[in-house]
Tab-separated table of C-alpha atoms and ligand atoms in Angstrom:
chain	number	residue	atom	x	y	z
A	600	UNK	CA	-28.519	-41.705	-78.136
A	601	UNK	CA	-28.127	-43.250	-74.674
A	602	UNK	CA	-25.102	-42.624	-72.441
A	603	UNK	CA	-22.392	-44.903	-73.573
A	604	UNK	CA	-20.700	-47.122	-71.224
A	605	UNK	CA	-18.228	-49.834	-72.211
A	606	UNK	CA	-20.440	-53.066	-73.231
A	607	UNK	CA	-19.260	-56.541	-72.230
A	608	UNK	CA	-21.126	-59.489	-73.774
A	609	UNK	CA	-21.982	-60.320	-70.737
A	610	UNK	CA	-24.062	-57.277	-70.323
A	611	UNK	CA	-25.231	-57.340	-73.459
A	612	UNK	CA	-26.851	-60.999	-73.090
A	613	UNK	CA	-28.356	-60.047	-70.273
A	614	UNK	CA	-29.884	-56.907	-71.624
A	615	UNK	CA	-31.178	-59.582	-74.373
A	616	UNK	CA	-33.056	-61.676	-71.758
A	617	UNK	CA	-34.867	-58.717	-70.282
A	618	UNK	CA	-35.872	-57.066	-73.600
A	619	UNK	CA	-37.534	-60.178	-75.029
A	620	UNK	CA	-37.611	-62.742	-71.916
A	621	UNK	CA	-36.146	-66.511	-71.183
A	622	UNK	CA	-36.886	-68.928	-73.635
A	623	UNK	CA	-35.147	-72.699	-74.487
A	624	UNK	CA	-34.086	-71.596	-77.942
A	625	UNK	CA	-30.252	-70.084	-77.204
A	626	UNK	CA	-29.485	-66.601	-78.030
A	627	UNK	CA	-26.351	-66.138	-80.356
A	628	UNK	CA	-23.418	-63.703	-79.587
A	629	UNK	CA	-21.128	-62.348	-82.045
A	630	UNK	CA	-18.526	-59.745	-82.111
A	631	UNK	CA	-17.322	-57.339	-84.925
A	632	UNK	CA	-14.549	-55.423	-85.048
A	633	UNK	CA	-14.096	-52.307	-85.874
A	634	UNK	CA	-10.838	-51.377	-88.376
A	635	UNK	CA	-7.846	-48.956	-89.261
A	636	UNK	CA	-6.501	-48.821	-92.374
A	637	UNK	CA	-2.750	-48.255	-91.809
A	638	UNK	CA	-1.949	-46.916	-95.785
A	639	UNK	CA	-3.770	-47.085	-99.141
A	640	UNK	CA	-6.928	-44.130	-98.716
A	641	UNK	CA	-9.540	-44.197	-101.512
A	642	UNK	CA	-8.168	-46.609	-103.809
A	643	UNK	CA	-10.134	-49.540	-103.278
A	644	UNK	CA	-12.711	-48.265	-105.770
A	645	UNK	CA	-9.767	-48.104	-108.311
A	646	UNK	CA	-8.713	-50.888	-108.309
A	647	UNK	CA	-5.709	-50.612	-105.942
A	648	UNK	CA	-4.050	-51.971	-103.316
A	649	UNK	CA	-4.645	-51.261	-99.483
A	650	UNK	CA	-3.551	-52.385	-96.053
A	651	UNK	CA	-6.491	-52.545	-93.393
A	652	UNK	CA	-6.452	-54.157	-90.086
A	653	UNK	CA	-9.292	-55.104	-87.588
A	654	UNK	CA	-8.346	-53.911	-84.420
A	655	UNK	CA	-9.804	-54.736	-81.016
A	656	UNK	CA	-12.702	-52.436	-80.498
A	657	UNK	CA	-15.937	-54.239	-80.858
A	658	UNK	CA	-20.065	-53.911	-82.195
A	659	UNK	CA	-21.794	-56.911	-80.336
A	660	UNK	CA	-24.795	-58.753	-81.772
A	661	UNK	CA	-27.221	-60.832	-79.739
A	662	UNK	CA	-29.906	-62.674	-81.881
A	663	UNK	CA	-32.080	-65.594	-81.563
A	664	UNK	CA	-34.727	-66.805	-83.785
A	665	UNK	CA	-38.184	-66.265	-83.053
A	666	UNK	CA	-41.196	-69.136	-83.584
A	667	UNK	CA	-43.002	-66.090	-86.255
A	668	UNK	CA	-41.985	-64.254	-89.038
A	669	UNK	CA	-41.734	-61.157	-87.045
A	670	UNK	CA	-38.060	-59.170	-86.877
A	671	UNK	CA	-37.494	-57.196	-83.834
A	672	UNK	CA	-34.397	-54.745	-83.447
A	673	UNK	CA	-33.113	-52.645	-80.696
A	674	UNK	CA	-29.780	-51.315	-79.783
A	675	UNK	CA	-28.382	-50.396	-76.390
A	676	UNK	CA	-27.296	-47.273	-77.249
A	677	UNK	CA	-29.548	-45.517	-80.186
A	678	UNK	CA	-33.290	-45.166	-79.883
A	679	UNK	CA	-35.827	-46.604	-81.824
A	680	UNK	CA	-37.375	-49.915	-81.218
A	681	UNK	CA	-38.075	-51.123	-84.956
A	682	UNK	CA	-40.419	-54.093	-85.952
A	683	UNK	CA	-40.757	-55.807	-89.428
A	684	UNK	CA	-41.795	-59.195	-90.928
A	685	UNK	CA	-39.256	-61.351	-92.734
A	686	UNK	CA	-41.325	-61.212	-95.640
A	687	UNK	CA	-41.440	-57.763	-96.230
A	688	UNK	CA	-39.779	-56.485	-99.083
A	689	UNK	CA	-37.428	-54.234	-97.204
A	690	UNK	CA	-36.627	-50.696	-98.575
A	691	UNK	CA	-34.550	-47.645	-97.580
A	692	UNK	CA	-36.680	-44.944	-95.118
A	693	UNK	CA	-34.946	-42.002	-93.139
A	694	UNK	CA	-36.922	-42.952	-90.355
A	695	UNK	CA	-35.742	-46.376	-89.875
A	696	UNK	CA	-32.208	-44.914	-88.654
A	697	UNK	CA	-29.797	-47.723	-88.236
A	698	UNK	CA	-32.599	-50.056	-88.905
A	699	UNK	CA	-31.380	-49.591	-92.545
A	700	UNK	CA	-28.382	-51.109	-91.923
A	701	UNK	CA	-30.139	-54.675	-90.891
A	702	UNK	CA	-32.847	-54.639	-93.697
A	703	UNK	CA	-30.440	-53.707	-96.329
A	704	UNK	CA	-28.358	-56.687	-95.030
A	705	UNK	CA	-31.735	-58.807	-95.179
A	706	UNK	CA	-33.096	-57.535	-98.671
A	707	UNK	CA	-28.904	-58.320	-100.090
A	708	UNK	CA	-29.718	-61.944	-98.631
A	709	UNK	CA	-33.178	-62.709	-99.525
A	710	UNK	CA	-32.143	-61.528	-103.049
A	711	UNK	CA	-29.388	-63.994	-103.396
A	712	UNK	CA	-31.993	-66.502	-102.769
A	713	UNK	CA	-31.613	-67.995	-99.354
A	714	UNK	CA	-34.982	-68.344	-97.404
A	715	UNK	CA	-35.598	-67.359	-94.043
A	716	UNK	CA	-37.770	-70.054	-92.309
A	717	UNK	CA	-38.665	-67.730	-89.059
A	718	UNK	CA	-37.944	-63.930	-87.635
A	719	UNK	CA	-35.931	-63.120	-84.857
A	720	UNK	CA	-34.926	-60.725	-82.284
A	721	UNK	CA	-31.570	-58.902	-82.145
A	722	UNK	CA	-29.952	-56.573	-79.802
A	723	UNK	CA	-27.174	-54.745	-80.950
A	724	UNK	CA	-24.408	-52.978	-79.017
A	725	UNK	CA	-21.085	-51.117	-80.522
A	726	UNK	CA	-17.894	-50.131	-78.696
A	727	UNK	CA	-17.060	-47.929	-81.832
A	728	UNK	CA	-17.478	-44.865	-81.970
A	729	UNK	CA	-20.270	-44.232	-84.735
A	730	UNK	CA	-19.554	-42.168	-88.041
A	731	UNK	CA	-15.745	-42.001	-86.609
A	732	UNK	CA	-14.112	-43.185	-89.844
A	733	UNK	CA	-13.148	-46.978	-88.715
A	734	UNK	CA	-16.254	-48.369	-89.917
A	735	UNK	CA	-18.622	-48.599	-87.173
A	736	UNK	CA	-21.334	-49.297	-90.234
A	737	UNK	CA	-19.085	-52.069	-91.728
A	738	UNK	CA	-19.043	-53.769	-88.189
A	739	UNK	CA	-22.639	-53.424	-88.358
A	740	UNK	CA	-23.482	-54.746	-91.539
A	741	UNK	CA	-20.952	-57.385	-91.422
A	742	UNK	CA	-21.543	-58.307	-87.403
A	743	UNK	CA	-25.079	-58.669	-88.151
A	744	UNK	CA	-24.847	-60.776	-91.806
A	745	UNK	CA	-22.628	-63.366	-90.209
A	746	UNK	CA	-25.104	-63.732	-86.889
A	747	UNK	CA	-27.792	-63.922	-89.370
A	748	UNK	CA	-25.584	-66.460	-91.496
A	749	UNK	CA	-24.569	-68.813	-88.746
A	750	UNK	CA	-28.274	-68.706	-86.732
A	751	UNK	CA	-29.678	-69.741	-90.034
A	752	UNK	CA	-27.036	-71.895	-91.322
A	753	UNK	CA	-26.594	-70.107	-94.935
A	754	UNK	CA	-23.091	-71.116	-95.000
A	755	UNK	CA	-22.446	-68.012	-96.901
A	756	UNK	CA	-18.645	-67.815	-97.031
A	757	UNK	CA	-16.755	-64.428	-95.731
A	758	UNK	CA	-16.317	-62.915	-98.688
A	759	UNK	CA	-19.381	-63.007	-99.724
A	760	UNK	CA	-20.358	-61.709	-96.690
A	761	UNK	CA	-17.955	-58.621	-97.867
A	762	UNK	CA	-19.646	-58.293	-100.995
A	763	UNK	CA	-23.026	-58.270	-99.870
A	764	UNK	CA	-22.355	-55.688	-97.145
A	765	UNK	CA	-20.708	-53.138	-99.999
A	766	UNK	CA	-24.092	-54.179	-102.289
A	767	UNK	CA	-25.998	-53.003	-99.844
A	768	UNK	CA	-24.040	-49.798	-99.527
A	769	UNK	CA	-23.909	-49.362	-103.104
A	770	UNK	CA	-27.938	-50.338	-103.575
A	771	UNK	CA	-29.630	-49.704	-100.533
A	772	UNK	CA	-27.530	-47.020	-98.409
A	773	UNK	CA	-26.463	-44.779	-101.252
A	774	UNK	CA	-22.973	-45.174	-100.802
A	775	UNK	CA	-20.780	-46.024	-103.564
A	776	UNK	CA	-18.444	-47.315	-101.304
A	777	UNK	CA	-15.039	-49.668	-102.325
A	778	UNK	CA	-15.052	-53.005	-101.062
A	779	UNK	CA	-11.780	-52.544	-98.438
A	780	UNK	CA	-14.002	-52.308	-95.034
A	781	UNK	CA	-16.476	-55.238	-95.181
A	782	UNK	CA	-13.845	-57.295	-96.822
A	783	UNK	CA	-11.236	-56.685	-93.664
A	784	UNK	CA	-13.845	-57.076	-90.963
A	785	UNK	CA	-15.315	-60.359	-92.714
A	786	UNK	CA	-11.975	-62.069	-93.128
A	787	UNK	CA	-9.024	-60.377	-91.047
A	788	UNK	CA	-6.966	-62.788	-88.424
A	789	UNK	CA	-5.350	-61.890	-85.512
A	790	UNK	CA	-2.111	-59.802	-85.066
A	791	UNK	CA	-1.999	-59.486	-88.912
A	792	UNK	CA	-2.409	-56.827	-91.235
A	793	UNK	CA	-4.038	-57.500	-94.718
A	794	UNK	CA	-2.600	-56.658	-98.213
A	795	UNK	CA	-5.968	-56.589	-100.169
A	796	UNK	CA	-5.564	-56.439	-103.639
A	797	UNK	CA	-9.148	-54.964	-104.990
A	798	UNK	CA	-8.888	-55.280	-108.398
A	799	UNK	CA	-8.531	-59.422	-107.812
A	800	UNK	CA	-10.636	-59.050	-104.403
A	801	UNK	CA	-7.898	-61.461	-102.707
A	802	UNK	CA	-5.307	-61.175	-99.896
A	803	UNK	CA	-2.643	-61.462	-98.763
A	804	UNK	CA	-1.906	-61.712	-94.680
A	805	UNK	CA	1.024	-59.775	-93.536
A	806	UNK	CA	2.386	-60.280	-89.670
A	807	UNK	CA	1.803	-57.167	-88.297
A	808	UNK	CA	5.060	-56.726	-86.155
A	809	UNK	CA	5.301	-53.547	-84.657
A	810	UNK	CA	8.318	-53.983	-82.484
A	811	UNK	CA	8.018	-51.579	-79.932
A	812	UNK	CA	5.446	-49.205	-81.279
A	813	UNK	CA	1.814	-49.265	-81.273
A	814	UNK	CA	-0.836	-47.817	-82.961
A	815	UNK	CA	-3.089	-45.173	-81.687
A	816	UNK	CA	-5.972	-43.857	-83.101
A	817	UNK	CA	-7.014	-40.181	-83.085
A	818	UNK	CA	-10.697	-39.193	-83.180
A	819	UNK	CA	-11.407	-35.834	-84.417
A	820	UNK	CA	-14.905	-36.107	-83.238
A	821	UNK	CA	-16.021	-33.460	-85.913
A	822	UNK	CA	-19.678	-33.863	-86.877
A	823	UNK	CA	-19.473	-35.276	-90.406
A	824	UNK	CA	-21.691	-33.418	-92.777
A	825	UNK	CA	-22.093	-34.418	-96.184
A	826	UNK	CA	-19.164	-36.764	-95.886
A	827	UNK	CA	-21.223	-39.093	-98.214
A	828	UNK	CA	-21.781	-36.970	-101.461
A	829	UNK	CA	-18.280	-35.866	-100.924
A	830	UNK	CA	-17.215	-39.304	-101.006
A	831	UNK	CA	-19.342	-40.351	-104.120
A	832	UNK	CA	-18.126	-37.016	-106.066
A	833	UNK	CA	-14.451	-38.070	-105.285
A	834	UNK	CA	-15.300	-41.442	-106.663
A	835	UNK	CA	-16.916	-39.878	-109.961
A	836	UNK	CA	-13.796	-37.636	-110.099
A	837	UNK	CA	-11.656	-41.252	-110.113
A	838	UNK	CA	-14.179	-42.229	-113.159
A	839	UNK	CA	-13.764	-39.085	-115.070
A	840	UNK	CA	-9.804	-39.302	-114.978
A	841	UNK	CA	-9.543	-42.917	-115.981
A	842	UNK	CA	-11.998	-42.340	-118.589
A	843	UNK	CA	-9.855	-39.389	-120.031
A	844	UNK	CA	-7.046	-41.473	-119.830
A	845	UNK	CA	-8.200	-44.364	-121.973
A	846	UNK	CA	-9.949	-41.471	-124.518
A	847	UNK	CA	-6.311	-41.144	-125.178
A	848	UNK	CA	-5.618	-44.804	-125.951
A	849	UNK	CA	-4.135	-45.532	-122.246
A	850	UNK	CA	-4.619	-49.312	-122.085
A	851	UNK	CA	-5.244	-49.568	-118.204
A	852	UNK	CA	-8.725	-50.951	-116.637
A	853	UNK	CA	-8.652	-48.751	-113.496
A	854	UNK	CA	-6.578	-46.124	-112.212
A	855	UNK	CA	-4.429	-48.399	-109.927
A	856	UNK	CA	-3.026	-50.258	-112.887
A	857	UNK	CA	-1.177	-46.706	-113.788
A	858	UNK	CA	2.519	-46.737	-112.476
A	859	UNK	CA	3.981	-44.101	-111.496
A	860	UNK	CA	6.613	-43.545	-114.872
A	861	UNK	CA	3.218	-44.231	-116.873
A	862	UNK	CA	0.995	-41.500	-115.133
A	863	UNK	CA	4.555	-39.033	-115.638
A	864	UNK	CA	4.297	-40.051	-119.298
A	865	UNK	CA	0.228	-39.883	-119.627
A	866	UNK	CA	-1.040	-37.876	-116.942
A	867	UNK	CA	-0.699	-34.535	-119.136
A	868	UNK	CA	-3.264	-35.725	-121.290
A	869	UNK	CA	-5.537	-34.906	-117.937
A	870	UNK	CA	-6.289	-30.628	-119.049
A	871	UNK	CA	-8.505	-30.182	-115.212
A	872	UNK	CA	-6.026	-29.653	-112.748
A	873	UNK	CA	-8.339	-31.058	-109.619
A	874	UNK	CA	-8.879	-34.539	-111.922
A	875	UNK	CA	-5.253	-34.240	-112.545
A	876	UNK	CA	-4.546	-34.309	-108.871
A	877	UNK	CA	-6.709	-36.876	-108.096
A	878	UNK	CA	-5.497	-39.020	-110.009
A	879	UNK	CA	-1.626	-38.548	-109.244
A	880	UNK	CA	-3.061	-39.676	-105.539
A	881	UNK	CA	-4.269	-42.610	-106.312
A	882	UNK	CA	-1.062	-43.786	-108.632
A	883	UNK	CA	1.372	-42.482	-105.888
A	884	UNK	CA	-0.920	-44.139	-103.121
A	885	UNK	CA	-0.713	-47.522	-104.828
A	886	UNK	CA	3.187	-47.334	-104.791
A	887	UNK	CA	3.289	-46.341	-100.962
A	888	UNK	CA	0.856	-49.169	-99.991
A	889	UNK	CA	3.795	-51.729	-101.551
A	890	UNK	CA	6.467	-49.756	-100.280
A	891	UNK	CA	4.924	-49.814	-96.490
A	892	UNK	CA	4.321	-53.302	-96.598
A	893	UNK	CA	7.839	-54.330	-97.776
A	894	UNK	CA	8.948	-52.067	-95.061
A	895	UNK	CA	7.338	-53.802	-92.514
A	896	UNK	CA	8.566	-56.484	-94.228
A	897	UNK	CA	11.833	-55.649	-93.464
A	898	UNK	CA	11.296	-54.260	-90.264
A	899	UNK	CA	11.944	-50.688	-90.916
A	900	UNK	CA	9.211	-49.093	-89.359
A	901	UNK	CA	10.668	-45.607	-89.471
A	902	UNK	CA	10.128	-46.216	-92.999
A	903	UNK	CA	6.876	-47.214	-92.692
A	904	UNK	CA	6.313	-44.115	-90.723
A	905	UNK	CA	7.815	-41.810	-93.198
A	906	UNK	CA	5.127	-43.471	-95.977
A	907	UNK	CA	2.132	-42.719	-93.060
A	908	UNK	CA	3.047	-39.362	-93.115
A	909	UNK	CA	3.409	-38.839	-97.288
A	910	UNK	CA	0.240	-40.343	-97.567
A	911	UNK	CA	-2.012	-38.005	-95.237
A	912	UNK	CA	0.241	-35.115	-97.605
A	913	UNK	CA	-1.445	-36.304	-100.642
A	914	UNK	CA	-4.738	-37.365	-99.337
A	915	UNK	CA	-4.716	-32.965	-98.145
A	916	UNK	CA	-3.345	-31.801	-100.967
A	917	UNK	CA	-4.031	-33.769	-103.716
A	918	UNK	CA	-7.058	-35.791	-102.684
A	919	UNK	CA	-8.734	-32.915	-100.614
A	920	UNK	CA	-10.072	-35.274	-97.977
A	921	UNK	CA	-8.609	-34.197	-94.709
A	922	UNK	CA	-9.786	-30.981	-93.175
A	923	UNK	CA	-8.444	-28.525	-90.395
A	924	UNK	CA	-9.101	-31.376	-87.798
A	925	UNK	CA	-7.053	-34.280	-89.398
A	926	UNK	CA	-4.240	-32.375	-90.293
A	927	UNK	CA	-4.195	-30.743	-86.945
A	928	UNK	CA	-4.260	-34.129	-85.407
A	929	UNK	CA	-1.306	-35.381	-88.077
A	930	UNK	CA	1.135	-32.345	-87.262
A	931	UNK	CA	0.413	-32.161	-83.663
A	932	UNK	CA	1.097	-36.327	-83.725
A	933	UNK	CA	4.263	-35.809	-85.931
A	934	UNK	CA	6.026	-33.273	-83.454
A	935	UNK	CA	5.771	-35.666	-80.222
A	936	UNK	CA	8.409	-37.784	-79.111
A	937	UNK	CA	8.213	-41.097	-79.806
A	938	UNK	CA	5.680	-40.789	-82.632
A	939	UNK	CA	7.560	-42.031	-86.033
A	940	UNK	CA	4.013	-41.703	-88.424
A	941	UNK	CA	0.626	-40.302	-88.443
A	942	UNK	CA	-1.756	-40.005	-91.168
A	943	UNK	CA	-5.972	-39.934	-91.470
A	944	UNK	CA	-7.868	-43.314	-92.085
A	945	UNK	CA	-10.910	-43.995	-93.745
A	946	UNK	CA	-12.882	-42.082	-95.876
A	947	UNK	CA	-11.965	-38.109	-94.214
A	948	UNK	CA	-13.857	-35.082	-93.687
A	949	UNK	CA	-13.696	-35.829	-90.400
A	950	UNK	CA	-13.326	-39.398	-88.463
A	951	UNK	CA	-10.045	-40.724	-87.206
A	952	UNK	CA	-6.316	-40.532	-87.885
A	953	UNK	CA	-3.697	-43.423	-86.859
A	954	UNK	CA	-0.664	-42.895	-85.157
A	955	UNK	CA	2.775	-45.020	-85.168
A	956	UNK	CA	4.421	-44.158	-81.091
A	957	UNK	CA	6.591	-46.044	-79.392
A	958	UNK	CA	4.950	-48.127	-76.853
A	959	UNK	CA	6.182	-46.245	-73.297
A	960	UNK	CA	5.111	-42.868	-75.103
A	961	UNK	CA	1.571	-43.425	-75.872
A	962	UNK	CA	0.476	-42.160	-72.583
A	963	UNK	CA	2.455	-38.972	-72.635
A	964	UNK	CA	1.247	-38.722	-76.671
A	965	UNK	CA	-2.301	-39.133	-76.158
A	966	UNK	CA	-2.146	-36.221	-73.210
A	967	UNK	CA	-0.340	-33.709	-75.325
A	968	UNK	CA	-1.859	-34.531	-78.648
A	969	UNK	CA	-5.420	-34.041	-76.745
A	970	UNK	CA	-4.058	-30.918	-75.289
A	971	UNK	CA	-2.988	-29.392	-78.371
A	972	UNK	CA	-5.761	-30.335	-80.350
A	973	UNK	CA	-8.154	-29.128	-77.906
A	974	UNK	CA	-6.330	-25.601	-77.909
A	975	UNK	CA	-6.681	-25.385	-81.866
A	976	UNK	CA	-9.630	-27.071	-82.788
A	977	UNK	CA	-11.676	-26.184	-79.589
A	978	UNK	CA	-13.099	-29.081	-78.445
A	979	UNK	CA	-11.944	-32.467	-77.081
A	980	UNK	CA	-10.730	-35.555	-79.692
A	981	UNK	CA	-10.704	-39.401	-78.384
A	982	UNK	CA	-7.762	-41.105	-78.277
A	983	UNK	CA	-6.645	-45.155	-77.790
A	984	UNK	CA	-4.431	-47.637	-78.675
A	985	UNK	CA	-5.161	-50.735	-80.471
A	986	UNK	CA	-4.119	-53.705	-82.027
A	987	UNK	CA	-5.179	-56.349	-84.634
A	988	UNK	CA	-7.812	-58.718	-83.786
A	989	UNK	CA	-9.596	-61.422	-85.692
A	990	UNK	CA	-12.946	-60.776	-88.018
A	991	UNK	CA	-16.572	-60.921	-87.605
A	992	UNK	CA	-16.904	-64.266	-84.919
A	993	UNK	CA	-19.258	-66.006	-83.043
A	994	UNK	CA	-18.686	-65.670	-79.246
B	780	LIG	C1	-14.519	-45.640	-96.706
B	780	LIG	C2	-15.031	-46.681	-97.698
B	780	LIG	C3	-13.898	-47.588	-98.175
B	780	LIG	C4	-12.710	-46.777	-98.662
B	780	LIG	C5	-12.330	-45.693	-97.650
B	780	LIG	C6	-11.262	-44.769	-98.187
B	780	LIG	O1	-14.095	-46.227	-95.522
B	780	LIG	O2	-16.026	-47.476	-97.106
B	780	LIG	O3	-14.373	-48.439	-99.185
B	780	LIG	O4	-12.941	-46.235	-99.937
B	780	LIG	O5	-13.445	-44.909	-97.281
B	780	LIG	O6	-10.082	-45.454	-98.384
């Protein structure tokens, strides 16, 4: 990887021009952001409800069609110069690195029938920070879908563009993801949160009025290992409790339709105590995801706070997702002044955690949270503060 600087669209065009030269036919620009999810962790494969935002850190895309059927990508940051032919049939190799991304995108599309009447040329540049847990491979996937959508006209609407980013996870990546970060990036709006409901796949927007606070995120910057197959076991854990459940004559579809009185009247008929605990996350999760909302709702953000906190509790010790990092980063976060909530985001194992801190403490936060963390963990964390932007546009 490259030395990262801050990329500008403006830079980014221009890097475009001297990569593959002037030509009449315009080059395209689109921005993707990246995205927190403020409560509702690993329960958008159950069927639950969860409560992403987009925020304003973004992956740029620079394309323009080409007058063959040749594909050319390259990225400002990550090696590897990659060439292909639109009518290749496109399949996963370790050695095409992020490539994978882009051709799974392509093979999704071409299967769903739409016809590609040239190649092209892309550049690609991200302002988020890769394998960090807010979906720097969602902003891919869904940055470069909807540049590929709009240079070719498709008109393939944004939540398809969702679902055809997670099918490619699911088919082409390996990961069984849920549908929660392609679904925010493709469709969020600015300075609103989103209430997804993923059993329905629809949404609800929710003004994201934070008053006087702000959110910061909290890198761990922990080298992820394995984060994937950890993520897929979890997921079969999910299966293997729901499946229990109904054994028993439970009449629920997925986990997320449990309340919390029905899992304290059922949830003995789980005998393995780690199923038994996952499960009692995800029921418990659901609930705080309604609570927080209504809370913001109301204003309360204290309470919202209080609900960030429970749920980073559960997702350590019920869940088993956090690690040494994230929890350092959530009790360093919950003793500063100022800070009213902290909890990871994303999948774990590393990656980020969020923040709540009241707006003229985020300086003095980020310096002593970095501090600590770097006197227990060892090593430095990244910190910012964000807030909601829009979904995948054209620039
Ligand atoms: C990853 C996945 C999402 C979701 C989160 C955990 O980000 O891509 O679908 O499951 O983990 O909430």
């Amino acid at each position: 990887m490259k030395e990262k600087i801050t990329v500008t669209p403006e830079l980014l065009k221009n890097e475009f021009i001297k990569l593959y030269g002037e030509n009449s036919s315009a080059i395209k620009m689109f921005a993707s952001p990246a995205r927190i999810n403020i409560i509702g962790e690993h329960i958008d494969y159950n069927g639950g409800k969860v409560f992403p935002a987009a925020i304003d850190k973004y992956l740029y895309v620079a394309i323009r069609k080409r007058n063959d059927t040749l594909i050319n990508y390259n990225d400002l940051f990550f090696d590897g110069n990659f060439t292909f032919d639109i009518n290749d049939n496109f399949v996963y190799k370790k050695e095409n690195d992020y490539a994978n991304f882009l051709n799974g995108i392509l093979s999704i599309i071409k299967r769903h029938g739409y016809v590609f009447e040239s190649g092209f040329d892309v550049l690609i540049a991200s302002n988020v920070p890769s394998a960090g847990g807010i979906s720097s491979s969602s902003a891919l996937e869904c940055g470069f879908a909807w540049a590929v959508n709009q240079t070719f006209e498709f008109n393939i609407s944004r939540k398809e563009i969702a679902l055809m980013g997670q099918q490619s996870e699911h088919e082409f990546m390996n990961v069984n993801c849920g549908i929660m970060d392609q679904y925010i990036i493709a469709t969020a709006q600015e300075n609103t949160a989103e209430l997804l409901d993923c059993a329905s796949i629809t949404h609800e927007f929710v003004p994201l009025n934070l008053g006087d606070y702000r959110f910061v995120v909290m890198n761990t910057k922990k080298q992820r290992k394995l984060a994937d197959s950890k993520y897929n076991e979890r997921r079969s854990q999910c299966e293997q409790g729901l499946a229990i459940l109904q054994q028993n004559g439970v009449d629920i579809k997925d986990l997320c339709s449990l309340s919390v009185e029905d899992f304290e009247k059922y949830g003995s008929f789980i005998k393995d105590d780690v199923i038994y605990r996952r499960v009692r996350h995800c029921v418990t999760e659901n609930k705080r995801v309604l609570d927080a909302v209504e809370a913001l709702k109301q204003n309360d953000l204290v309470q919202l706070g209080k609900l960030l906190y429970e749920s980073h509790d559960s997702l350590k010790n019920d869940y088993e997702v956090t690690g040494i990092e994230l929890d350092t980063l959530k009790e360093v976060a919950s003793k500063q002044d100022g800070c009213i909530g902290a909890r990871m985001t994303g999948a774990g194992f590393g990656g980020c955690a969020i923040a709540l801190v009241h707006k003229d403490k985020t300086d003095a936060f980020i310096k002593n949270v970095q501090e600590e963390y770097t006197k227990i963990i060892g090593y430095e964390g990244g910190f910012f503060t964000c807030s909601s932007s829009e979904g995948v546009r054209e620039l």
